[in-house]
């Protein structure tokens, strides 16, 4: 009975990994750039985000990435087109 209950080698969890029921979605390159600009404790206006990222991304790419970040729960839109990190 003990042999039947003993796990086979190689089936142990890897050290440093956390268990989760949900797969952590990876961010696109555009989303990573915007996420790096956003702050959790300070709201940033949409125009300010566009000004900071204008040389790297077009405004339509910024709008799309912000929308994706909102859907993923990583960013939150506040009144007046202000954005913050969600966590």
JSON list of C-alpha atoms in Angstrom, two decimals:
[
{"chain": "A", "resi": 1, "resn": "UNK", "atom": "CA", "xyz": [0.00, 0.00, 0.00]},
{"chain": "A", "resi": 2, "resn": "UNK", "atom": "CA", "xyz": [2.83, 2.38, 0.87]},
{"chain": "A", "resi": 3, "resn": "UNK", "atom": "CA", "xyz": [4.39, 1.92, -2.58]},
{"chain": "A", "resi": 4, "resn": "UNK", "atom": "CA", "xyz": [1.10, 2.78, -4.27]},
{"chain": "A", "resi": 5, "resn": "UNK", "atom": "CA", "xyz": [0.83, 6.06, -2.33]},
{"chain": "A", "resi": 6, "resn": "UNK", "atom": "CA", "xyz": [4.45, 7.14, -2.76]},
{"chain": "A", "resi": 7, "resn": "UNK", "atom": "CA", "xyz": [4.76, 9.67, -5.63]},
{"chain": "A", "resi": 8, "resn": "UNK", "atom": "CA", "xyz": [7.06, 8.88, -8.50]},
{"chain": "A", "resi": 9, "resn": "UNK", "atom": "CA", "xyz": [10.26, 10.96, -8.70]},
{"chain": "A", "resi": 10, "resn": "UNK", "atom": "CA", "xyz": [10.04, 13.99, -10.96]},
{"chain": "A", "resi": 11, "resn": "UNK", "atom": "CA", "xyz": [6.44, 14.89, -10.15]},
{"chain": "A", "resi": 12, "resn": "UNK", "atom": "CA", "xyz": [7.28, 17.36, -7.39]},
{"chain": "A", "resi": 13, "resn": "UNK", "atom": "CA", "xyz": [6.59, 21.06, -7.73]},
{"chain": "A", "resi": 14, "resn": "UNK", "atom": "CA", "xyz": [9.49, 23.24, -8.76]},
{"chain": "A", "resi": 15, "resn": "UNK", "atom": "CA", "xyz": [10.89, 25.48, -6.02]},
{"chain": "A", "resi": 16, "resn": "UNK", "atom": "CA", "xyz": [9.94, 29.14, -6.30]},
{"chain": "A", "resi": 17, "resn": "UNK", "atom": "CA", "xyz": [6.78, 28.60, -8.31]},
{"chain": "A", "resi": 18, "resn": "UNK", "atom": "CA", "xyz": [3.37, 29.53, -6.99]},
{"chain": "A", "resi": 19, "resn": "UNK", "atom": "CA", "xyz": [0.25, 27.51, -7.55]},
{"chain": "A", "resi": 20, "resn": "UNK", "atom": "CA", "xyz": [-2.60, 29.21, -9.34]},
{"chain": "A", "resi": 21, "resn": "UNK", "atom": "CA", "xyz": [-5.85, 28.12, -10.91]},
{"chain": "A", "resi": 22, "resn": "UNK", "atom": "CA", "xyz": [-5.48, 30.82, -13.56]},
{"chain": "A", "resi": 23, "resn": "UNK", "atom": "CA", "xyz": [-2.69, 31.15, -16.05]},
{"chain": "A", "resi": 24, "resn": "UNK", "atom": "CA", "xyz": [-0.92, 34.50, -15.77]},
{"chain": "A", "resi": 25, "resn": "UNK", "atom": "CA", "xyz": [-1.40, 36.23, -19.11]},
{"chain": "A", "resi": 26, "resn": "UNK", "atom": "CA", "xyz": [1.72, 37.66, -20.66]},
{"chain": "A", "resi": 27, "resn": "UNK", "atom": "CA", "xyz": [1.66, 41.27, -21.76]},
{"chain": "A", "resi": 28, "resn": "UNK", "atom": "CA", "xyz": [2.31, 42.38, -25.32]},
{"chain": "A", "resi": 29, "resn": "UNK", "atom": "CA", "xyz": [5.26, 44.72, -25.94]},
{"chain": "A", "resi": 30, "resn": "UNK", "atom": "CA", "xyz": [2.89, 47.71, -26.24]},
{"chain": "A", "resi": 31, "resn": "UNK", "atom": "CA", "xyz": [1.15, 46.80, -22.99]},
{"chain": "A", "resi": 32, "resn": "UNK", "atom": "CA", "xyz": [4.50, 46.43, -21.21]},
{"chain": "A", "resi": 33, "resn": "UNK", "atom": "CA", "xyz": [5.54, 49.95, -22.26]},
{"chain": "A", "resi": 34, "resn": "UNK", "atom": "CA", "xyz": [2.29, 51.47, -21.04]},
{"chain": "A", "resi": 35, "resn": "UNK", "atom": "CA", "xyz": [2.30, 49.41, -17.84]},
{"chain": "A", "resi": 36, "resn": "UNK", "atom": "CA", "xyz": [5.82, 50.70, -17.09]},
{"chain": "A", "resi": 37, "resn": "UNK", "atom": "CA", "xyz": [4.56, 54.30, -17.37]},
{"chain": "A", "resi": 38, "resn": "UNK", "atom": "CA", "xyz": [1.49, 53.84, -15.16]},
{"chain": "A", "resi": 39, "resn": "UNK", "atom": "CA", "xyz": [1.75, 54.22, -11.38]},
{"chain": "A", "resi": 40, "resn": "UNK", "atom": "CA", "xyz": [-0.36, 52.52, -8.73]},
{"chain": "A", "resi": 41, "resn": "UNK", "atom": "CA", "xyz": [-0.54, 55.53, -6.44]},
{"chain": "A", "resi": 42, "resn": "UNK", "atom": "CA", "xyz": [-0.91, 58.37, -8.95]},
{"chain": "A", "resi": 43, "resn": "UNK", "atom": "CA", "xyz": [-3.46, 58.80, -11.71]},
{"chain": "A", "resi": 44, "resn": "UNK", "atom": "CA", "xyz": [-2.09, 59.69, -15.13]},
{"chain": "A", "resi": 45, "resn": "UNK", "atom": "CA", "xyz": [-4.15, 61.46, -17.78]},
{"chain": "A", "resi": 46, "resn": "UNK", "atom": "CA", "xyz": [-4.46, 59.88, -21.22]},
{"chain": "A", "resi": 47, "resn": "UNK", "atom": "CA", "xyz": [-2.79, 62.87, -22.89]},
{"chain": "A", "resi": 48, "resn": "UNK", "atom": "CA", "xyz": [0.21, 62.53, -20.59]},
{"chain": "A", "resi": 49, "resn": "UNK", "atom": "CA", "xyz": [0.57, 58.83, -21.45]},
{"chain": "A", "resi": 50, "resn": "UNK", "atom": "CA", "xyz": [0.41, 59.65, -25.16]},
{"chain": "A", "resi": 51, "resn": "UNK", "atom": "CA", "xyz": [3.04, 62.41, -24.78]},
{"chain": "A", "resi": 52, "resn": "UNK", "atom": "CA", "xyz": [5.45, 60.09, -22.96]},
{"chain": "A", "resi": 53, "resn": "UNK", "atom": "CA", "xyz": [5.09, 57.25, -25.46]},
{"chain": "A", "resi": 54, "resn": "UNK", "atom": "CA", "xyz": [4.51, 59.26, -28.65]},
{"chain": "A", "resi": 55, "resn": "UNK", "atom": "CA", "xyz": [7.88, 58.48, -30.27]},
{"chain": "A", "resi": 56, "resn": "UNK", "atom": "CA", "xyz": [7.47, 54.75, -29.61]},
{"chain": "A", "resi": 57, "resn": "UNK", "atom": "CA", "xyz": [3.74, 54.10, -30.12]},
{"chain": "A", "resi": 58, "resn": "UNK", "atom": "CA", "xyz": [0.92, 55.67, -32.09]},
{"chain": "A", "resi": 59, "resn": "UNK", "atom": "CA", "xyz": [-2.16, 56.89, -30.25]},
{"chain": "A", "resi": 60, "resn": "UNK", "atom": "CA", "xyz": [-4.27, 54.05, -31.65]},
{"chain": "A", "resi": 61, "resn": "UNK", "atom": "CA", "xyz": [-1.76, 51.49, -30.33]},
{"chain": "A", "resi": 62, "resn": "UNK", "atom": "CA", "xyz": [-1.88, 53.19, -26.92]},
{"chain": "A", "resi": 63, "resn": "UNK", "atom": "CA", "xyz": [-5.71, 53.14, -26.87]},
{"chain": "A", "resi": 64, "resn": "UNK", "atom": "CA", "xyz": [-5.78, 49.45, -27.80]},
{"chain": "A", "resi": 65, "resn": "UNK", "atom": "CA", "xyz": [-3.13, 48.49, -25.23]},
{"chain": "A", "resi": 66, "resn": "UNK", "atom": "CA", "xyz": [-4.87, 50.47, -22.46]},
{"chain": "A", "resi": 67, "resn": "UNK", "atom": "CA", "xyz": [-8.12, 48.70, -23.30]},
{"chain": "A", "resi": 68, "resn": "UNK", "atom": "CA", "xyz": [-6.40, 45.30, -23.13]},
{"chain": "A", "resi": 69, "resn": "UNK", "atom": "CA", "xyz": [-4.81, 46.22, -19.78]},
{"chain": "A", "resi": 70, "resn": "UNK", "atom": "CA", "xyz": [-8.25, 47.19, -18.45]},
{"chain": "A", "resi": 71, "resn": "UNK", "atom": "CA", "xyz": [-9.75, 43.89, -19.63]},
{"chain": "A", "resi": 72, "resn": "UNK", "atom": "CA", "xyz": [-6.92, 41.97, -17.99]},
{"chain": "A", "resi": 73, "resn": "UNK", "atom": "CA", "xyz": [-7.50, 43.85, -14.73]},
{"chain": "A", "resi": 74, "resn": "UNK", "atom": "CA", "xyz": [-4.01, 45.36, -14.73]},
{"chain": "A", "resi": 75, "resn": "UNK", "atom": "CA", "xyz": [-5.10, 48.99, -15.22]},
{"chain": "A", "resi": 76, "resn": "UNK", "atom": "CA", "xyz": [-8.14, 50.96, -14.21]},
{"chain": "A", "resi": 77, "resn": "UNK", "atom": "CA", "xyz": [-9.68, 54.00, -15.84]},
{"chain": "A", "resi": 78, "resn": "UNK", "atom": "CA", "xyz": [-10.78, 56.75, -13.48]},
{"chain": "A", "resi": 79, "resn": "UNK", "atom": "CA", "xyz": [-13.10, 59.65, -14.29]},
{"chain": "A", "resi": 80, "resn": "UNK", "atom": "CA", "xyz": [-11.63, 62.25, -16.63]},
{"chain": "A", "resi": 81, "resn": "UNK", "atom": "CA", "xyz": [-9.62, 59.75, -18.74]},
{"chain": "A", "resi": 82, "resn": "UNK", "atom": "CA", "xyz": [-7.14, 59.14, -15.92]},
{"chain": "A", "resi": 83, "resn": "UNK", "atom": "CA", "xyz": [-5.48, 55.74, -15.59]},
{"chain": "A", "resi": 84, "resn": "UNK", "atom": "CA", "xyz": [-3.76, 53.89, -12.72]},
{"chain": "A", "resi": 85, "resn": "UNK", "atom": "CA", "xyz": [-2.31, 50.43, -12.14]},
{"chain": "A", "resi": 86, "resn": "UNK", "atom": "CA", "xyz": [-4.86, 48.14, -10.54]},
{"chain": "A", "resi": 87, "resn": "UNK", "atom": "CA", "xyz": [-2.59, 46.51, -7.97]}
]
